[in-house]
Amino acid sequence: MQETTLNVKGMSCGHCVSSIEGNVGNLNGVDNVKVHLNEARVDVTFDSDKVDLGTITEEIEDQGYDIA
């Protein structure tokens, strides 16, 4: 498992948390997603043999957020 922290701009409410945690969490190979709204960051644990970081960041950006 690989762990990474992404700085995400544009998150402002509980819906943002649910949206990111739900959509990224549904990706095959993602083990855990935790959004820290006040710190504007997202912690992700994933299996790099099943999903790459590019796919994860693309999923977040497709929802309208920016990766810093």
PDB file of C-alpha atoms in Angstrom:
ATOM      1  CA  MET A   1       0.000   0.000   0.000  1.00  0.00           C
ATOM      2  CA  GLN A   2       1.078   3.510  -0.776  1.00  0.00           C
ATOM      3  CA  GLU A   3       0.044   6.570   1.216  1.00  0.00           C
ATOM      4  CA  THR A   4      -0.027  10.130  -0.033  1.00  0.00           C
ATOM      5  CA  THR A   5      -1.390  13.506   1.009  1.00  0.00           C
ATOM      6  CA  LEU A   6      -2.844  15.828  -1.612  1.00  0.00           C
ATOM      7  CA  ASN A   7      -3.387  19.558  -1.133  1.00  0.00           C
ATOM      8  CA  VAL A   8      -6.826  20.247  -2.577  1.00  0.00           C
ATOM      9  CA  LYS A   9      -8.244  23.709  -3.215  1.00  0.00           C
ATOM     10  CA  GLY A  10     -11.947  24.491  -3.442  1.00  0.00           C
ATOM     11  CA  MET A  11     -13.314  22.304  -0.642  1.00  0.00           C
ATOM     12  CA  SER A  12     -15.644  24.243   1.622  1.00  0.00           C
ATOM     13  CA  CYS A  13     -18.350  22.063   3.169  1.00  0.00           C
ATOM     14  CA  GLY A  14     -19.579  18.651   4.196  1.00  0.00           C
ATOM     15  CA  HIS A  15     -20.770  17.921   0.662  1.00  0.00           C
ATOM     16  CA  CYS A  16     -17.200  18.364  -0.573  1.00  0.00           C
ATOM     17  CA  VAL A  17     -16.007  15.833   1.997  1.00  0.00           C
ATOM     18  CA  SER A  18     -18.712  13.307   1.060  1.00  0.00           C
ATOM     19  CA  SER A  19     -18.145  13.776  -2.644  1.00  0.00           C
ATOM     20  CA  ILE A  20     -14.387  13.258  -2.547  1.00  0.00           C
ATOM     21  CA  GLU A  21     -14.409  10.458   0.025  1.00  0.00           C
ATOM     22  CA  GLY A  22     -17.232   8.674  -1.795  1.00  0.00           C
ATOM     23  CA  ASN A  23     -15.959   8.949  -5.360  1.00  0.00           C
ATOM     24  CA  VAL A  24     -12.275   8.384  -4.669  1.00  0.00           C
ATOM     25  CA  GLY A  25     -13.129   5.642  -2.176  1.00  0.00           C
ATOM     26  CA  ASN A  26     -15.031   3.786  -4.908  1.00  0.00           C
ATOM     27  CA  LEU A  27     -11.989   3.556  -7.169  1.00  0.00           C
ATOM     28  CA  ASN A  28     -10.660   0.014  -7.440  1.00  0.00           C
ATOM     29  CA  GLY A  29      -7.453  -0.181  -5.413  1.00  0.00           C
ATOM     30  CA  VAL A  30      -8.186   2.706  -3.030  1.00  0.00           C
ATOM     31  CA  ASP A  31      -8.093   1.424   0.538  1.00  0.00           C
ATOM     32  CA  ASN A  32      -8.802   4.600   2.520  1.00  0.00           C
ATOM     33  CA  VAL A  33      -9.629   8.264   1.864  1.00  0.00           C
ATOM     34  CA  LYS A  34      -9.794  10.945   4.547  1.00  0.00           C
ATOM     35  CA  VAL A  35     -10.603  14.573   3.783  1.00  0.00           C
ATOM     36  CA  HIS A  36      -9.295  17.196   6.211  1.00  0.00           C
ATOM     37  CA  LEU A  37     -11.483  20.155   5.284  1.00  0.00           C
ATOM     38  CA  ASN A  38      -9.847  22.737   7.571  1.00  0.00           C
ATOM     39  CA  GLU A  39      -6.341  21.866   6.337  1.00  0.00           C
ATOM     40  CA  ALA A  40      -7.427  21.610   2.657  1.00  0.00           C
ATOM     41  CA  ARG A  41      -5.832  18.200   2.296  1.00  0.00           C
ATOM     42  CA  VAL A  42      -6.823  14.662   1.402  1.00  0.00           C
ATOM     43  CA  ASP A  43      -5.009  11.578   2.691  1.00  0.00           C
ATOM     44  CA  VAL A  44      -5.257   8.552   0.405  1.00  0.00           C
ATOM     45  CA  THR A  45      -4.041   4.973   0.922  1.00  0.00           C
ATOM     46  CA  PHE A  46      -4.057   2.899  -2.244  1.00  0.00           C
ATOM     47  CA  ASP A  47      -2.636  -0.157  -3.988  1.00  0.00           C
ATOM     48  CA  SER A  48      -0.400   1.207  -6.746  1.00  0.00           C
ATOM     49  CA  ASP A  49      -0.721  -2.094  -8.627  1.00  0.00           C
ATOM     50  CA  LYS A  50      -4.445  -1.428  -9.094  1.00  0.00           C
ATOM     51  CA  VAL A  51      -4.756   2.371  -9.330  1.00  0.00           C
ATOM     52  CA  ASP A  52      -2.237   5.143  -9.936  1.00  0.00           C
ATOM     53  CA  LEU A  53      -2.011   8.571  -8.387  1.00  0.00           C
ATOM     54  CA  GLY A  54      -2.978  10.199 -11.697  1.00  0.00           C
ATOM     55  CA  THR A  55      -6.337   8.434 -11.672  1.00  0.00           C
ATOM     56  CA  ILE A  56      -6.978   9.561  -8.107  1.00  0.00           C
ATOM     57  CA  THR A  57      -6.096  13.199  -8.793  1.00  0.00           C
ATOM     58  CA  GLU A  58      -8.155  13.132 -12.008  1.00  0.00           C
ATOM     59  CA  GLU A  59     -11.183  11.902 -10.047  1.00  0.00           C
ATOM     60  CA  ILE A  60     -10.823  14.813  -7.606  1.00  0.00           C
ATOM     61  CA  GLU A  61     -10.296  17.366 -10.396  1.00  0.00           C
ATOM     62  CA  ASP A  62     -13.299  16.011 -12.325  1.00  0.00           C
ATOM     63  CA  GLN A  63     -15.417  17.007  -9.343  1.00  0.00           C
ATOM     64  CA  GLY A  64     -14.309  20.614  -9.699  1.00  0.00           C
ATOM     65  CA  TYR A  65     -11.480  20.791  -7.156  1.00  0.00           C
ATOM     66  CA  ASP A  66      -7.879  21.790  -7.805  1.00  0.00           C
ATOM     67  CA  ILE A  67      -4.826  19.855  -6.708  1.00  0.00           C
ATOM     68  CA  ALA A  68      -2.192  22.295  -5.440  1.00  0.00           C
TER      69      ALA A  68
END
